[in-house]
mmCIF file of C-alpha atoms in Angstrom:
data_model
loop_
_atom_site.group_PDB
_atom_site.id
_atom_site.type_symbol
_atom_site.label_atom_id
_atom_site.label_comp_id
_atom_site.label_asym_id
_atom_site.label_seq_id
_atom_site.Cartn_x
_atom_site.Cartn_y
_atom_site.Cartn_z
ATOM 1 C CA UNK A 1 51.855 -144.681 -90.745
ATOM 2 C CA UNK A 2 49.120 -147.162 -89.962
ATOM 3 C CA UNK A 3 48.282 -150.250 -91.912
ATOM 4 C CA UNK A 4 45.124 -148.742 -93.322
ATOM 5 C CA UNK A 5 44.823 -146.345 -96.281
ATOM 6 C CA UNK A 6 42.078 -143.788 -95.625
ATOM 7 C CA UNK A 7 39.223 -144.244 -98.076
ATOM 8 C CA UNK A 8 36.792 -141.648 -99.417
ATOM 9 C CA UNK A 9 37.115 -138.105 -100.723
ATOM 10 C CA UNK A 10 37.343 -136.088 -97.530
ATOM 11 C CA UNK A 11 33.577 -135.808 -97.128
ATOM 12 C CA UNK A 12 33.811 -135.086 -93.414
ATOM 13 C CA UNK A 13 34.622 -131.958 -91.449
ATOM 14 C CA UNK A 14 37.997 -131.511 -89.785
ATOM 15 C CA UNK A 15 37.054 -132.771 -86.267
ATOM 16 C CA UNK A 16 35.799 -136.025 -87.731
ATOM 17 C CA UNK A 17 38.854 -136.363 -89.947
ATOM 18 C CA UNK A 18 40.995 -136.005 -86.838
ATOM 19 C CA UNK A 19 38.858 -138.667 -85.214
ATOM 20 C CA UNK A 20 39.363 -140.929 -88.214
ATOM 21 C CA UNK A 21 43.131 -140.470 -88.046
ATOM 22 C CA UNK A 22 43.107 -141.329 -84.335
ATOM 23 C CA UNK A 23 40.896 -144.352 -84.904
ATOM 24 C CA UNK A 24 43.120 -145.436 -87.780
ATOM 25 C CA UNK A 25 46.036 -145.543 -85.356
ATOM 26 C CA UNK A 26 43.950 -147.359 -82.762
ATOM 27 C CA UNK A 27 42.617 -149.783 -85.375
ATOM 28 C CA UNK A 28 46.138 -150.529 -86.570
ATOM 29 C CA UNK A 29 47.218 -151.387 -83.047
ATOM 30 C CA UNK A 30 44.142 -153.513 -82.335
ATOM 31 C CA UNK A 31 44.463 -155.399 -85.615
ATOM 32 C CA UNK A 32 48.127 -156.204 -85.068
ATOM 33 C CA UNK A 33 47.354 -157.460 -81.564
ATOM 34 C CA UNK A 34 44.383 -159.513 -82.771
ATOM 35 C CA UNK A 35 46.326 -161.144 -85.598
ATOM 36 C CA UNK A 36 49.228 -161.768 -83.218
ATOM 37 C CA UNK A 37 46.863 -163.665 -80.918
ATOM 38 C CA UNK A 38 45.530 -165.580 -83.917
ATOM 39 C CA UNK A 39 49.070 -166.633 -84.833
ATOM 40 C CA UNK A 40 49.504 -168.093 -81.355
ATOM 41 C CA UNK A 41 46.151 -169.886 -81.476
ATOM 42 C CA UNK A 42 46.804 -171.462 -84.882
ATOM 43 C CA UNK A 43 50.569 -171.846 -84.364
ATOM 44 C CA UNK A 44 51.080 -170.456 -87.852
ATOM 45 C CA UNK A 45 51.956 -167.188 -89.520
ATOM 46 C CA UNK A 46 49.115 -164.825 -90.412
ATOM 47 C CA UNK A 47 49.557 -162.346 -93.268
ATOM 48 C CA UNK A 48 47.520 -159.249 -94.065
ATOM 49 C CA UNK A 49 45.962 -159.489 -97.534
ATOM 50 C CA UNK A 50 43.770 -156.385 -97.792
ATOM 51 C CA UNK A 51 43.459 -153.752 -95.050
ATOM 52 C CA UNK A 52 40.935 -150.925 -95.123
ATOM 53 C CA UNK A 53 39.199 -148.362 -92.914
ATOM 54 C CA UNK A 54 35.953 -146.482 -93.486
ATOM 55 C CA UNK A 55 34.143 -143.687 -91.639
ATOM 56 C CA UNK A 56 30.419 -143.957 -92.323
ATOM 57 C CA UNK A 57 27.161 -142.655 -90.830
ATOM 58 C CA UNK A 58 25.594 -145.128 -88.450
ATOM 59 C CA UNK A 59 22.640 -145.796 -90.770
ATOM 60 C CA UNK A 60 24.988 -146.899 -93.574
ATOM 61 C CA UNK A 61 27.044 -149.394 -91.577
ATOM 62 C CA UNK A 62 24.702 -152.302 -92.278
ATOM 63 C CA UNK A 63 24.989 -151.724 -96.031
ATOM 64 C CA UNK A 64 28.783 -151.627 -95.826
ATOM 65 C CA UNK A 65 28.768 -154.941 -93.971
ATOM 66 C CA UNK A 66 26.396 -156.669 -96.411
ATOM 67 C CA UNK A 67 29.294 -158.588 -97.967
ATOM 68 C CA UNK A 68 29.692 -160.469 -94.673
ATOM 69 C CA UNK A 69 26.095 -161.711 -94.668
ATOM 70 C CA UNK A 70 26.197 -163.950 -97.747
ATOM 71 C CA UNK A 71 27.311 -167.592 -97.375
ATOM 72 C CA UNK A 72 29.527 -166.616 -94.453
ATOM 73 C CA UNK A 73 30.184 -167.757 -90.925
ATOM 74 C CA UNK A 74 30.740 -164.989 -88.422
ATOM 75 C CA UNK A 75 31.645 -164.748 -84.754
ATOM 76 C CA UNK A 76 31.525 -161.407 -82.951
ATOM 77 C CA UNK A 77 30.835 -159.623 -79.690
ATOM 78 C CA UNK A 78 29.931 -156.115 -78.576
ATOM 79 C CA UNK A 79 31.970 -154.028 -76.169
ATOM 80 C CA UNK A 80 31.493 -150.784 -74.261
ATOM 81 C CA UNK A 81 33.422 -148.592 -71.870
ATOM 82 C CA UNK A 82 36.144 -146.249 -73.082
ATOM 83 C CA UNK A 83 34.792 -146.907 -76.581
ATOM 84 C CA UNK A 84 31.635 -148.607 -77.817
ATOM 85 C CA UNK A 85 31.471 -150.996 -80.745
ATOM 86 C CA UNK A 86 31.649 -154.519 -82.121
ATOM 87 C CA UNK A 87 34.534 -156.809 -83.088
ATOM 88 C CA UNK A 88 34.417 -160.089 -84.975
ATOM 89 C CA UNK A 89 35.799 -162.537 -87.525
ATOM 90 C CA UNK A 90 34.161 -163.755 -90.745
ATOM 91 C CA UNK A 91 34.921 -166.700 -93.034
ATOM 92 C CA UNK A 92 33.609 -168.337 -96.182
ATOM 93 C CA UNK A 93 32.316 -171.860 -95.521
ATOM 94 C CA UNK A 94 35.485 -173.568 -96.809
ATOM 95 C CA UNK A 95 37.788 -171.274 -94.857
ATOM 96 C CA UNK A 96 35.763 -171.723 -91.666
ATOM 97 C CA UNK A 97 36.263 -175.495 -91.884
ATOM 98 C CA UNK A 98 39.983 -175.023 -92.527
ATOM 99 C CA UNK A 99 40.270 -172.605 -89.601
ATOM 100 C CA UNK A 100 38.690 -175.141 -87.253
ATOM 101 C CA UNK A 101 41.286 -177.704 -88.374
ATOM 102 C CA UNK A 102 44.044 -175.198 -87.569
ATOM 103 C CA UNK A 103 42.573 -174.351 -84.176
ATOM 104 C CA UNK A 104 42.191 -177.948 -82.988
ATOM 105 C CA UNK A 105 45.356 -179.266 -84.626
ATOM 106 C CA UNK A 106 43.693 -181.581 -87.145
ATOM 107 C CA UNK A 107 44.963 -182.405 -90.630
ATOM 108 C CA UNK A 108 43.624 -180.105 -93.385
ATOM 109 C CA UNK A 109 40.276 -181.334 -94.695
ATOM 110 C CA UNK A 110 39.346 -183.229 -91.524
ATOM 111 C CA UNK A 111 36.465 -180.956 -90.516
ATOM 112 C CA UNK A 112 33.561 -181.413 -92.957
ATOM 113 C CA UNK A 113 30.770 -179.427 -91.319
ATOM 114 C CA UNK A 114 30.170 -176.787 -88.684
ATOM 115 C CA UNK A 115 28.427 -178.212 -85.646
ATOM 116 C CA UNK A 116 28.242 -177.216 -82.008
ATOM 117 C CA UNK A 117 31.891 -178.047 -81.258
ATOM 118 C CA UNK A 118 33.102 -176.199 -84.352
ATOM 119 C CA UNK A 119 30.976 -173.159 -83.479
ATOM 120 C CA UNK A 120 32.501 -173.222 -80.015
ATOM 121 C CA UNK A 121 36.027 -173.279 -81.476
ATOM 122 C CA UNK A 122 35.337 -170.274 -83.719
ATOM 123 C CA UNK A 123 33.660 -168.369 -80.881
ATOM 124 C CA UNK A 124 36.556 -169.069 -78.524
ATOM 125 C CA UNK A 125 39.081 -168.019 -81.170
ATOM 126 C CA UNK A 126 37.256 -164.721 -81.685
ATOM 127 C CA UNK A 127 36.870 -164.206 -77.958
ATOM 128 C CA UNK A 128 40.565 -164.767 -77.208
ATOM 129 C CA UNK A 129 42.022 -162.946 -80.219
ATOM 130 C CA UNK A 130 39.802 -159.876 -80.066
ATOM 131 C CA UNK A 131 39.716 -159.563 -76.293
ATOM 132 C CA UNK A 132 43.500 -159.588 -76.604
ATOM 133 C CA UNK A 133 43.239 -156.784 -79.143
ATOM 134 C CA UNK A 134 40.980 -154.724 -76.882
ATOM 135 C CA UNK A 135 43.236 -155.337 -73.877
ATOM 136 C CA UNK A 136 46.213 -154.080 -75.873
ATOM 137 C CA UNK A 137 44.289 -150.927 -76.806
ATOM 138 C CA UNK A 138 43.102 -150.487 -73.212
ATOM 139 C CA UNK A 139 46.652 -150.602 -71.864
ATOM 140 C CA UNK A 140 47.993 -148.259 -74.549
ATOM 141 C CA UNK A 141 45.251 -145.627 -74.212
ATOM 142 C CA UNK A 142 44.260 -145.980 -70.566
ATOM 143 C CA UNK A 143 40.775 -147.321 -71.364
ATOM 144 C CA UNK A 144 38.531 -149.988 -69.886
ATOM 145 C CA UNK A 145 36.173 -152.264 -71.780
ATOM 146 C CA UNK A 146 33.280 -154.515 -70.842
ATOM 147 C CA UNK A 147 32.572 -157.248 -73.390
ATOM 148 C CA UNK A 148 29.530 -159.403 -74.105
ATOM 149 C CA UNK A 149 29.694 -163.158 -74.840
ATOM 150 C CA UNK A 150 30.514 -163.964 -78.489
ATOM 151 C CA UNK A 151 27.785 -164.831 -80.988
ATOM 152 C CA UNK A 152 28.241 -167.256 -83.922
ATOM 153 C CA UNK A 153 25.915 -167.206 -86.950
ATOM 154 C CA UNK A 154 25.752 -168.377 -90.569
ATOM 155 C CA UNK A 155 24.963 -166.577 -93.836
ATOM 156 C CA UNK A 156 21.285 -165.572 -93.811
ATOM 157 C CA UNK A 157 21.217 -165.945 -90.028
ATOM 158 C CA UNK A 158 23.859 -163.271 -89.571
ATOM 159 C CA UNK A 159 22.042 -160.293 -88.074
ATOM 160 C CA UNK A 160 24.000 -157.461 -89.662
ATOM 161 C CA UNK A 161 21.912 -154.936 -87.755
ATOM 162 C CA UNK A 162 23.178 -156.605 -84.592
ATOM 163 C CA UNK A 163 26.726 -155.655 -85.528
ATOM 164 C CA UNK A 164 25.933 -151.936 -85.678
ATOM 165 C CA UNK A 165 26.753 -150.049 -82.455
ATOM 166 C CA UNK A 166 23.641 -149.277 -80.430
ATOM 167 C CA UNK A 167 21.744 -145.992 -80.948
ATOM 168 C CA UNK A 168 23.213 -143.224 -78.837
ATOM 169 C CA UNK A 169 26.734 -144.650 -79.006
ATOM 170 C CA UNK A 170 27.651 -142.267 -81.844
ATOM 171 C CA UNK A 171 26.267 -141.000 -85.134
ATOM 172 C CA UNK A 172 29.164 -142.439 -87.170
ATOM 173 C CA UNK A 173 31.152 -145.665 -87.066
ATOM 174 C CA UNK A 174 34.771 -146.298 -87.928
ATOM 175 C CA UNK A 175 34.813 -149.692 -89.650
ATOM 176 C CA UNK A 176 38.201 -151.415 -89.807
ATOM 177 C CA UNK A 177 38.242 -154.481 -92.085
ATOM 178 C CA UNK A 178 41.349 -156.608 -92.525
ATOM 179 C CA UNK A 179 41.460 -159.581 -94.872
ATOM 180 C CA UNK A 180 44.069 -162.038 -93.575
ATOM 181 C CA UNK A 181 45.602 -165.343 -94.663
ATOM 182 C CA UNK A 182 46.744 -168.122 -92.310
ATOM 183 C CA UNK A 183 48.381 -171.492 -92.969
ATOM 184 C CA UNK A 184 47.211 -173.463 -95.989
ATOM 185 C CA UNK A 185 45.773 -170.357 -97.627
ATOM 186 C CA UNK A 186 42.969 -170.123 -95.064
ATOM 187 C CA UNK A 187 41.491 -166.627 -95.371
ATOM 188 C CA UNK A 188 39.165 -164.611 -93.186
ATOM 189 C CA UNK A 189 38.252 -161.062 -92.257
ATOM 190 C CA UNK A 190 38.922 -159.403 -88.925
ATOM 191 C CA UNK A 191 36.347 -156.670 -88.328
ATOM 192 C CA UNK A 192 36.384 -153.846 -85.791
ATOM 193 C CA UNK A 193 33.625 -151.232 -85.463
ATOM 194 C CA UNK A 194 34.036 -148.201 -83.220
ATOM 195 C CA UNK A 195 31.213 -145.720 -82.627
ATOM 196 C CA UNK A 196 32.246 -142.054 -82.933
ATOM 197 C CA UNK A 197 30.480 -138.696 -83.111
ATOM 198 C CA UNK A 198 30.756 -136.213 -85.953
ATOM 199 C CA UNK A 199 28.950 -134.419 -88.748
ATOM 200 C CA UNK A 200 29.068 -134.815 -92.504
ATOM 201 C CA UNK A 201 29.723 -131.765 -94.626
ATOM 202 C CA UNK A 202 26.702 -130.460 -96.503
#
């Protein structure tokens, strides 16, 4: 069993449902590896609060991700190779400040605003944790990935369309969202998007 309960009412044909099951397993592995890397970076335990996985048509991915575009700070990067997609982390303003304190070893409440250095810390955290997740998947499944540099953006500046896998990568996306909690109650969301091909039932 993976970490993620399958959501929806079986609205996809059997090949896609098999794909979803396979991506659920892959997403479980990647998430565990990513959160394991985050534990090392913050030197604290990281607990899963709310896991979930969705299989949606490519043109509906942006709507599903809308929750991450309001008063949030996000860091993400695209990847391609054995699979194509996007991975990233998202935080509310307060949690982003608390996460920076954890990453740089400062007392809680020290960081008061997100500037260039704080952006760099969040980008580096995402880069290390999620590259670690992709490397774990690559070794387990015999894949190779090429990754782009991470991007950091705030609320209205978050280009949700930029998170959607590029046209031609697949007509559906598996979206794995995991709400996690680190030391001091600091919460965030680890997001993985994988492009897949399939057809919806009529």
